[in-house]
Short mmCIF file of C-alpha atoms in Angstrom, two decimals:
data_model
loop_
_atom_site.label_atom_id
_atom_site.label_comp_id
_atom_site.label_asym_id
_atom_site.label_seq_id
_atom_site.Cartn_x
_atom_site.Cartn_y
_atom_site.Cartn_z
CA MET U 1 -0.64 14.07 19.63
CA THR U 2 -2.17 11.84 22.32
CA VAL U 3 -1.20 8.16 22.45
CA MET U 4 -4.01 6.00 23.85
CA SER U 5 -3.58 2.25 23.28
CA ALA U 6 -1.76 -0.48 21.38
CA HIS U 7 -4.78 -1.34 19.20
CA LEU U 8 -4.36 -0.32 15.58
CA VAL U 9 -8.09 0.46 15.52
CA ARG U 10 -10.47 0.91 18.41
CA LEU U 11 -14.03 2.05 17.79
CA ASN U 12 -16.39 2.53 20.73
CA ASP U 13 -20.12 3.43 20.60
CA ALA U 14 -19.61 5.05 17.20
CA LEU U 15 -22.37 7.12 15.61
CA LEU U 16 -22.22 8.61 12.12
CA VAL U 17 -24.80 11.03 10.72
CA ARG U 18 -24.46 12.44 7.19
CA GLY U 19 -26.86 14.92 5.63
CA GLY U 20 -29.25 14.49 8.54
CA THR U 21 -29.41 10.70 8.03
CA GLN U 22 -28.05 8.24 10.57
CA ILE U 23 -25.61 5.93 8.79
CA PHE U 24 -24.72 3.65 11.71
CA SER U 25 -24.82 3.75 15.50
CA ASP U 26 -23.65 1.87 18.62
CA LEU U 27 -20.77 0.37 16.65
CA SER U 28 -17.75 -0.98 18.54
CA LEU U 29 -14.78 -3.02 17.33
CA THR U 30 -11.02 -3.44 17.68
CA VAL U 31 -8.38 -4.46 15.14
CA GLU U 32 -4.91 -5.71 16.06
CA GLY U 33 -1.74 -5.99 14.01
CA GLY U 34 -1.83 -8.94 11.64
CA GLN U 35 -5.62 -9.20 11.66
CA ARG U 36 -7.58 -9.22 8.39
CA LEU U 37 -11.08 -7.79 8.81
CA ALA U 38 -13.82 -7.98 6.17
CA ILE U 39 -16.81 -5.63 6.26
CA ILE U 40 -19.89 -6.91 4.47
CA GLY U 41 -23.63 -6.25 4.49
CA PRO U 42 -26.55 -5.05 2.39
CA ASN U 43 -26.39 -1.92 0.24
CA GLY U 44 -26.93 1.33 2.06
CA VAL U 45 -25.83 0.29 5.56
CA GLY U 46 -22.71 2.48 5.59
CA LYS U 47 -19.84 0.17 4.61
CA THR U 48 -18.05 2.80 2.51
CA SER U 49 -18.69 5.52 5.07
CA LEU U 50 -17.22 3.26 7.77
CA SER U 51 -14.15 2.60 5.62
CA MET U 52 -13.66 6.37 5.36
CA VAL U 53 -13.92 6.69 9.14
CA LEU U 54 -11.44 3.85 9.70
CA SER U 55 -8.94 5.39 7.27
CA GLY U 56 -9.17 8.83 8.88
CA ARG U 57 -11.03 10.44 5.98
CA LEU U 58 -14.33 11.06 7.75
CA ARG U 59 -15.03 12.05 11.35
CA LEU U 60 -17.58 10.41 13.59
CA SER U 61 -20.61 12.37 14.76
CA LYS U 62 -20.28 10.81 18.21
CA GLY U 63 -18.25 8.12 19.94
CA GLU U 64 -14.58 7.25 20.34
CA ILE U 65 -12.07 6.22 17.69
CA GLU U 66 -8.38 5.48 18.02
CA LEU U 67 -6.23 4.87 14.95
CA LEU U 68 -2.70 3.50 15.34
CA GLY U 69 -2.98 4.13 19.09
CA HIS U 70 -3.96 7.80 18.77
CA ASP U 71 -7.21 9.44 19.77
CA VAL U 72 -8.40 10.94 16.47
CA ARG U 73 -10.27 13.70 18.30
CA ARG U 74 -6.97 15.04 19.67
CA THR U 75 -4.72 14.30 16.70
CA ASP U 76 -3.89 16.01 13.43
CA ILE U 77 -5.08 13.18 11.17
CA ARG U 78 -2.69 14.32 8.43
CA THR U 79 0.21 12.98 10.50
CA LEU U 80 -1.32 9.49 10.51
CA ARG U 81 -2.36 9.17 6.87
CA PRO U 82 1.08 8.11 5.56
CA LYS U 83 0.79 5.12 7.93
CA ILE U 84 -2.70 4.18 6.70
CA GLY U 85 -2.96 2.73 3.19
CA TYR U 86 -6.22 3.36 1.36
CA PHE U 87 -7.93 2.02 -1.75
CA SER U 88 -11.06 3.51 -3.27
CA ASP U 89 -12.40 3.87 -6.80
CA GLU U 90 -12.67 7.59 -6.20
CA LEU U 91 -8.88 7.86 -6.19
CA ALA U 92 -8.45 6.87 -9.85
CA PRO U 93 -9.87 10.05 -11.46
CA ARG U 94 -7.90 12.20 -9.02
CA LEU U 95 -4.57 10.82 -10.22
CA GLY U 96 -3.18 12.45 -13.37
CA PRO U 97 -3.89 10.19 -16.39
CA GLU U 98 -0.36 10.85 -17.69
CA MET U 99 1.16 9.49 -14.47
CA THR U 100 3.01 6.20 -14.84
CA ALA U 101 2.06 3.09 -12.90
CA LEU U 102 5.39 3.28 -11.05
CA GLN U 103 4.78 6.89 -10.00
CA ALA U 104 1.21 6.18 -8.90
CA VAL U 105 2.35 3.34 -6.65
CA ALA U 106 5.36 5.19 -5.21
CA LEU U 107 3.21 8.23 -4.33
CA GLY U 108 1.07 6.00 -2.13
CA ARG U 109 3.75 6.36 0.56
CA TYR U 110 2.83 10.04 0.79
CA SER U 111 -0.88 9.79 -0.10
CA GLY U 112 0.20 11.92 -3.05
CA LEU U 113 -1.94 12.70 -6.08
CA ARG U 114 0.53 14.57 -8.33
CA SER U 115 4.08 13.46 -9.11
CA GLU U 116 5.29 17.06 -9.48
CA TRP U 117 4.45 17.76 -5.83
CA PHE U 118 6.91 15.19 -4.48
CA SER U 119 10.54 14.17 -4.95
CA LEU U 120 10.46 10.42 -5.16
CA THR U 121 13.60 8.72 -3.83
CA PRO U 122 15.32 5.63 -5.26
CA ALA U 123 14.00 3.73 -2.22
CA ASP U 124 10.43 4.86 -3.03
CA LEU U 125 10.77 3.63 -6.60
CA LEU U 126 12.39 0.36 -5.53
CA GLU U 127 9.47 -0.47 -3.22
CA ALA U 128 6.97 0.53 -5.92
CA ASP U 129 8.77 -1.77 -8.36
CA ARG U 130 8.52 -4.63 -5.86
CA LEU U 131 4.81 -4.06 -5.36
CA LEU U 132 4.19 -3.97 -9.11
CA GLN U 133 5.93 -7.34 -9.28
CA LEU U 134 3.59 -8.69 -6.58
CA VAL U 135 0.51 -7.58 -8.55
CA GLU U 136 2.08 -8.94 -11.78
CA LEU U 137 2.37 -5.57 -13.51
CA SER U 138 6.15 -5.18 -13.79
CA ASP U 139 5.85 -4.80 -17.55
CA ALA U 140 3.47 -1.86 -17.06
CA ARG U 141 5.71 0.19 -14.75
CA ASP U 142 6.34 2.92 -17.35
CA ARG U 143 2.90 2.92 -18.90
CA THR U 144 0.50 5.76 -18.16
CA LEU U 145 -2.60 5.10 -16.10
CA GLU U 146 -4.83 6.07 -19.02
CA SER U 147 -3.26 3.35 -21.17
CA LEU U 148 -4.09 0.56 -18.70
CA SER U 149 -7.23 -1.54 -18.59
CA SER U 150 -9.61 -0.98 -15.67
CA GLY U 151 -8.42 -4.21 -14.06
CA GLN U 152 -4.79 -3.19 -14.38
CA ARG U 153 -5.51 0.25 -12.92
CA GLN U 154 -7.21 -1.33 -9.92
CA ARG U 155 -4.18 -3.53 -9.31
CA VAL U 156 -1.99 -0.43 -9.51
CA LEU U 157 -4.20 1.23 -6.89
CA LEU U 158 -3.99 -1.93 -4.78
CA ALA U 159 -0.19 -1.84 -4.90
CA ARG U 160 -0.29 1.89 -4.09
CA ALA U 161 -2.34 1.23 -0.94
CA PHE U 162 0.52 -0.84 0.51
CA CYS U 163 3.43 1.41 -0.47
CA GLY U 164 5.36 2.66 2.54
CA THR U 165 4.44 -0.52 4.42
CA PRO U 166 1.52 1.07 6.29
CA GLN U 167 0.52 -0.31 9.69
CA LEU U 168 -3.12 -0.33 8.58
CA THR U 169 -4.56 -0.67 5.09
CA VAL U 170 -8.22 -0.01 4.27
CA LEU U 171 -9.61 -1.30 0.96
CA ASP U 172 -13.07 -0.18 -0.14
CA GLU U 173 -14.43 -2.78 -2.58
CA PRO U 174 -11.18 -3.40 -4.50
CA THR U 175 -12.85 -6.00 -6.76
CA SER U 176 -15.84 -3.86 -7.78
CA HIS U 177 -16.59 -3.51 -11.51
CA LEU U 178 -14.16 -6.31 -12.41
CA ASP U 179 -14.97 -9.30 -14.58
CA LEU U 180 -14.42 -12.84 -13.30
CA VAL U 181 -10.79 -13.16 -14.41
CA ALA U 182 -9.79 -9.64 -13.34
CA ARG U 183 -11.38 -10.25 -9.93
CA GLU U 184 -9.36 -13.43 -9.41
CA LEU U 185 -6.15 -11.67 -10.47
CA MET U 186 -6.93 -8.95 -7.92
CA ILE U 187 -7.55 -11.42 -5.09
CA VAL U 188 -4.40 -13.39 -5.90
CA ALA U 189 -2.42 -10.13 -5.97
CA LEU U 190 -3.85 -9.13 -2.59
CA GLU U 191 -3.00 -12.52 -1.05
CA ARG U 192 0.55 -12.21 -2.38
CA ILE U 193 1.00 -8.72 -0.89
CA LEU U 194 -0.41 -9.84 2.46
CA GLY U 195 1.88 -12.86 2.54
CA GLU U 196 5.09 -11.26 1.31
CA HIS U 197 4.85 -7.53 2.06
CA HIS U 198 2.29 -6.86 4.78
CA ARG U 199 2.49 -9.76 7.26
CA ASP U 200 2.38 -7.65 10.43
CA GLY U 201 0.08 -4.87 9.24
CA ALA U 202 -3.69 -4.97 9.65
CA LEU U 203 -6.15 -5.12 6.76
CA ILE U 204 -9.73 -3.84 6.60
CA MET U 205 -11.58 -4.73 3.41
CA VAL U 206 -15.10 -3.79 2.35
CA ALA U 207 -16.74 -6.30 0.00
CA HIS U 208 -20.15 -6.99 -1.51
CA HIS U 209 -19.69 -10.72 -2.06
CA LEU U 210 -18.06 -13.43 0.04
CA GLU U 211 -16.20 -14.76 -2.99
CA ASP U 212 -14.38 -11.41 -3.18
CA LEU U 213 -12.66 -12.12 0.15
CA PRO U 214 -9.15 -13.58 0.31
CA SER U 215 -8.80 -16.80 2.27
CA SER U 216 -6.59 -15.07 4.86
CA ILE U 217 -9.48 -13.03 6.32
CA THR U 218 -9.52 -13.60 10.09
CA HIS U 219 -12.42 -11.43 11.32
CA VAL U 220 -15.71 -10.18 9.91
CA LEU U 221 -18.03 -7.26 10.61
CA VAL U 222 -21.51 -7.79 9.20
CA LEU U 223 -23.42 -4.50 9.06
CA ALA U 224 -27.20 -4.36 8.84
CA GLN U 225 -29.75 -1.59 9.16
CA GLU U 226 -30.30 -1.82 12.91
CA ARG U 227 -27.57 -4.12 14.25
CA HIS U 228 -24.16 -5.59 13.55
CA TRP U 229 -22.10 -8.72 14.23
CA PHE U 230 -18.32 -8.67 14.80
CA GLY U 231 -15.84 -11.43 15.57
CA PRO U 232 -13.71 -14.26 14.16
CA ILE U 233 -14.78 -15.33 10.68
CA ASP U 234 -15.91 -18.84 11.63
CA GLU U 235 -18.17 -17.46 14.36
CA VAL U 236 -19.69 -14.59 12.38
CA LEU U 237 -19.83 -15.57 8.74
CA THR U 238 -22.68 -18.04 9.03
CA ALA U 239 -25.91 -18.62 7.14
CA GLN U 240 -27.89 -17.57 10.21
CA THR U 241 -26.07 -14.24 10.59
CA LEU U 242 -26.33 -13.38 6.90
CA THR U 243 -30.00 -14.38 6.80
CA GLU U 244 -30.70 -11.97 9.66
CA ALA U 245 -28.58 -9.21 8.13
CA TYR U 246 -30.13 -9.41 4.67
CA GLN U 247 -33.62 -10.37 5.84
CA HIS U 248 -33.60 -13.14 3.26
CA PRO U 249 -32.62 -16.84 3.41
CA ILE U 250 -28.87 -17.18 2.73
CA GLU U 251 -26.72 -20.27 2.37
CA VAL U 252 -22.94 -20.24 2.93
CA HIS U 253 -20.61 -22.72 1.24
CA SER U 254 -16.84 -23.24 1.26
CA LEU U 255 -14.80 -23.83 -1.88
CA ALA U 256 -11.01 -24.03 -2.10
CA GLY U 257 -10.57 -22.17 1.19
CA ARG U 258 -12.96 -19.36 0.29
CA ARG U 259 -16.63 -18.82 1.07
CA ILE U 260 -19.58 -18.33 -1.24
CA ALA U 261 -23.03 -17.05 -0.26
CA THR U 262 -26.17 -17.72 -2.25
CA ALA U 263 -29.59 -16.19 -1.74
CA LYS U 264 -32.27 -18.90 -1.63
CA THR U 265 -35.46 -18.52 -3.63
CA HIS U 266 -38.50 -18.07 -1.41
CA PRO U 267 -40.95 -20.95 -1.65
CA ALA U 268 -43.89 -20.11 -3.93
#
């Protein structure tokens, strides 16, 4: 295993091609410990694919990537995955429906999908219990995943992504498919985990809407079809940048420490 740098993530001149289609190119960024990076942009620009690259689940077609200081091209990625938390909707159907919420969270430490494949320790279960408290699901610890509402399951998956206190956690649209109240519960749960359980770790979060972002986001990557913008949130998340990225007039507003974007109606 080759150690390269102290950055938790370093991407340089990255190119990704899938099925003969170029997903993104010439993409460079770095993420340090404690930073909170949001990835936003129009549909179809490769946000989910990038989240898979940054969590070690998809390899670049060309370019350099270091995760947790290791050159991925010269590293067995399986050795890094326990240190990289991951949230994606595609995980839910892969977890056994009879699994309890407590088991599902505790297995996050091992990126495990089946409870019978692992021997969970008292320490594993204690941390899982703590995370379920942070997402306000302590009373659901012994309930099966299939008995939970979709919003509750997503909060279980959120807690799972932080089990084992990973150095880097990648969340792919954790608020997708949630109603207004469930979305707010998810964001509050995420803020609580970041403040009480994951202060020094880095976060990368893919989102469709600005209002899905917690107020603690520090940096933003805006992806568009032929270019991208990366930097501190106040410099990047502007009406001008979003208007260029979406090729449509966008306004950005602040409310209670969070941002909201609205698409303006074109003049008749």
